[in-house]
């Protein structure tokens, strides 16, 4: 028996070493390559014939990820990868069989996913200012010159509100503010000017509709909805004595590193810094508002097992504050506006994220850089579990680096295929309600918010019959 065992072990060892014989199914890593500089989307994704865009690489991954027997790694060679349309991931982009799909910078090379557009053909406007024709975007809120953020033209001084102005011929109680200086009366393109006020934890950016003289000063007639909200909030509201900056006026373009965009002339103006040569600088303006969206269909169909490693995400815009202003509160809250916001969408009163995750599992970011963002950089909107953020850098972000959840929601998920078993079932006990149904559990938009009226709490719900429960969240 001993001799037989030895022979069997030797035969197995030999078989494992012989070409063409699989003693067991080995894990294999699939490598895909992308190069912005040398690739082609007609290529095969090999290191010698790489793809050119992230979208094409993602599309190819979808064709091979159904039954993975090893990780898939998409390597990006050094360069800028323009993201003109949101890079969208759904459950079809997930890893399978427990393996991961990783989008990674090759050998620590500098890889940037950019939502920006380049501005070229700069010409001298006068001794200080340069200008360039620009008609590709309606607004320009963020400009970056040689990888440094430029400042939108603004006043160097703060101006005090003398009084609140009310026009009896309008439907609003408050229509504007009165100041003691008349210097703004002759400013051009008044409807592109904004006033910026910071009080306590609040920030108000309010659009100007007109500037008219009053005695030795002037009246700023303001966007009525925004201004009314800023005057009537419960804390840190606008009142006489509060000071403000004037922003986005050509007449305030007066220092190095400032820019102004004239929407009427379709011209962009900039005063270069001392070390900037406008004939050879790299100038980007933020254009794409949502760089990346990772979103599962529902809680049973999450996007899962995806890694991002060593990628820089940059130049993401958010133009809503230019359209209707921005009345900010704490924790990314903002006053919604019916012209641009969607009241039926949970989270409509929050500053959005330039990179958003919703109904995901095991989606990880490692050694990435999030910079030059016009809103929240990275938002875990709802239904996100088991994500790891390791070694990442956040800089030049207009709002928070990271947000998790939606204001006012304890649990919110759309109803799909009867998966939310508690919808429409009676509450037998709770920290707030003695009977009835979960608050807003069923409404015309199929939203199910489980929450007592006073916020955090618990609900005991009679499911009315037995079910096999897959998971509880």
mmCIF file of N, CA and C in Angstrom, residues 76 106 116 157 170 176 203 213 246 290 391 425:
data_model
loop_
_atom_site.group_PDB
_atom_site.id
_atom_site.type_symbol
_atom_site.label_atom_id
_atom_site.label_comp_id
_atom_site.label_asym_id
_atom_site.label_seq_id
_atom_site.Cartn_x
_atom_site.Cartn_y
_atom_site.Cartn_z
ATOM 1 N N UNK A 76 -4.723 51.668 -17.325
ATOM 2 C CA UNK A 76 -4.717 52.919 -18.079
ATOM 3 C C UNK A 76 -3.296 53.461 -18.115
ATOM 4 N N UNK A 106 -1.651 52.294 -14.765
ATOM 5 C CA UNK A 106 -0.566 51.348 -15.032
ATOM 6 C C UNK A 106 0.730 51.842 -14.394
ATOM 7 N N UNK A 116 -13.308 68.095 -18.161
ATOM 8 C CA UNK A 116 -13.019 69.439 -18.646
ATOM 9 C C UNK A 116 -12.872 69.528 -20.155
ATOM 10 N N UNK A 157 -13.516 94.076 -1.895
ATOM 11 C CA UNK A 157 -14.163 94.645 -0.703
ATOM 12 C C UNK A 157 -15.485 93.954 -0.422
ATOM 13 N N UNK A 170 -44.749 94.007 -6.779
ATOM 14 C CA UNK A 170 -44.432 92.594 -7.021
ATOM 15 C C UNK A 170 -45.150 91.724 -6.003
ATOM 16 N N UNK A 176 -34.910 93.021 -2.902
ATOM 17 C CA UNK A 176 -33.505 93.320 -3.120
ATOM 18 C C UNK A 176 -32.878 93.976 -1.913
ATOM 19 N N UNK A 203 -24.312 79.702 3.288
ATOM 20 C CA UNK A 203 -23.714 80.445 2.181
ATOM 21 C C UNK A 203 -24.802 80.732 1.165
ATOM 22 N N UNK A 213 -30.088 102.981 -9.552
ATOM 23 C CA UNK A 213 -29.635 103.991 -8.588
ATOM 24 C C UNK A 213 -30.697 104.307 -7.545
ATOM 25 N N UNK A 246 -19.370 90.992 -4.461
ATOM 26 C CA UNK A 246 -19.946 91.015 -5.807
ATOM 27 C C UNK A 246 -19.108 90.092 -6.677
ATOM 28 N N UNK A 290 -21.635 65.243 -14.139
ATOM 29 C CA UNK A 290 -21.548 63.936 -13.484
ATOM 30 C C UNK A 290 -20.468 63.136 -14.192
ATOM 31 N N UNK A 391 -6.324 55.569 1.151
ATOM 32 C CA UNK A 391 -5.216 56.316 0.577
ATOM 33 C C UNK A 391 -5.598 57.331 -0.477
ATOM 34 N N UNK A 425 -47.912 47.115 4.503
ATOM 35 C CA UNK A 425 -48.278 46.224 5.610
ATOM 36 C C UNK A 425 -48.478 47.052 6.884
#
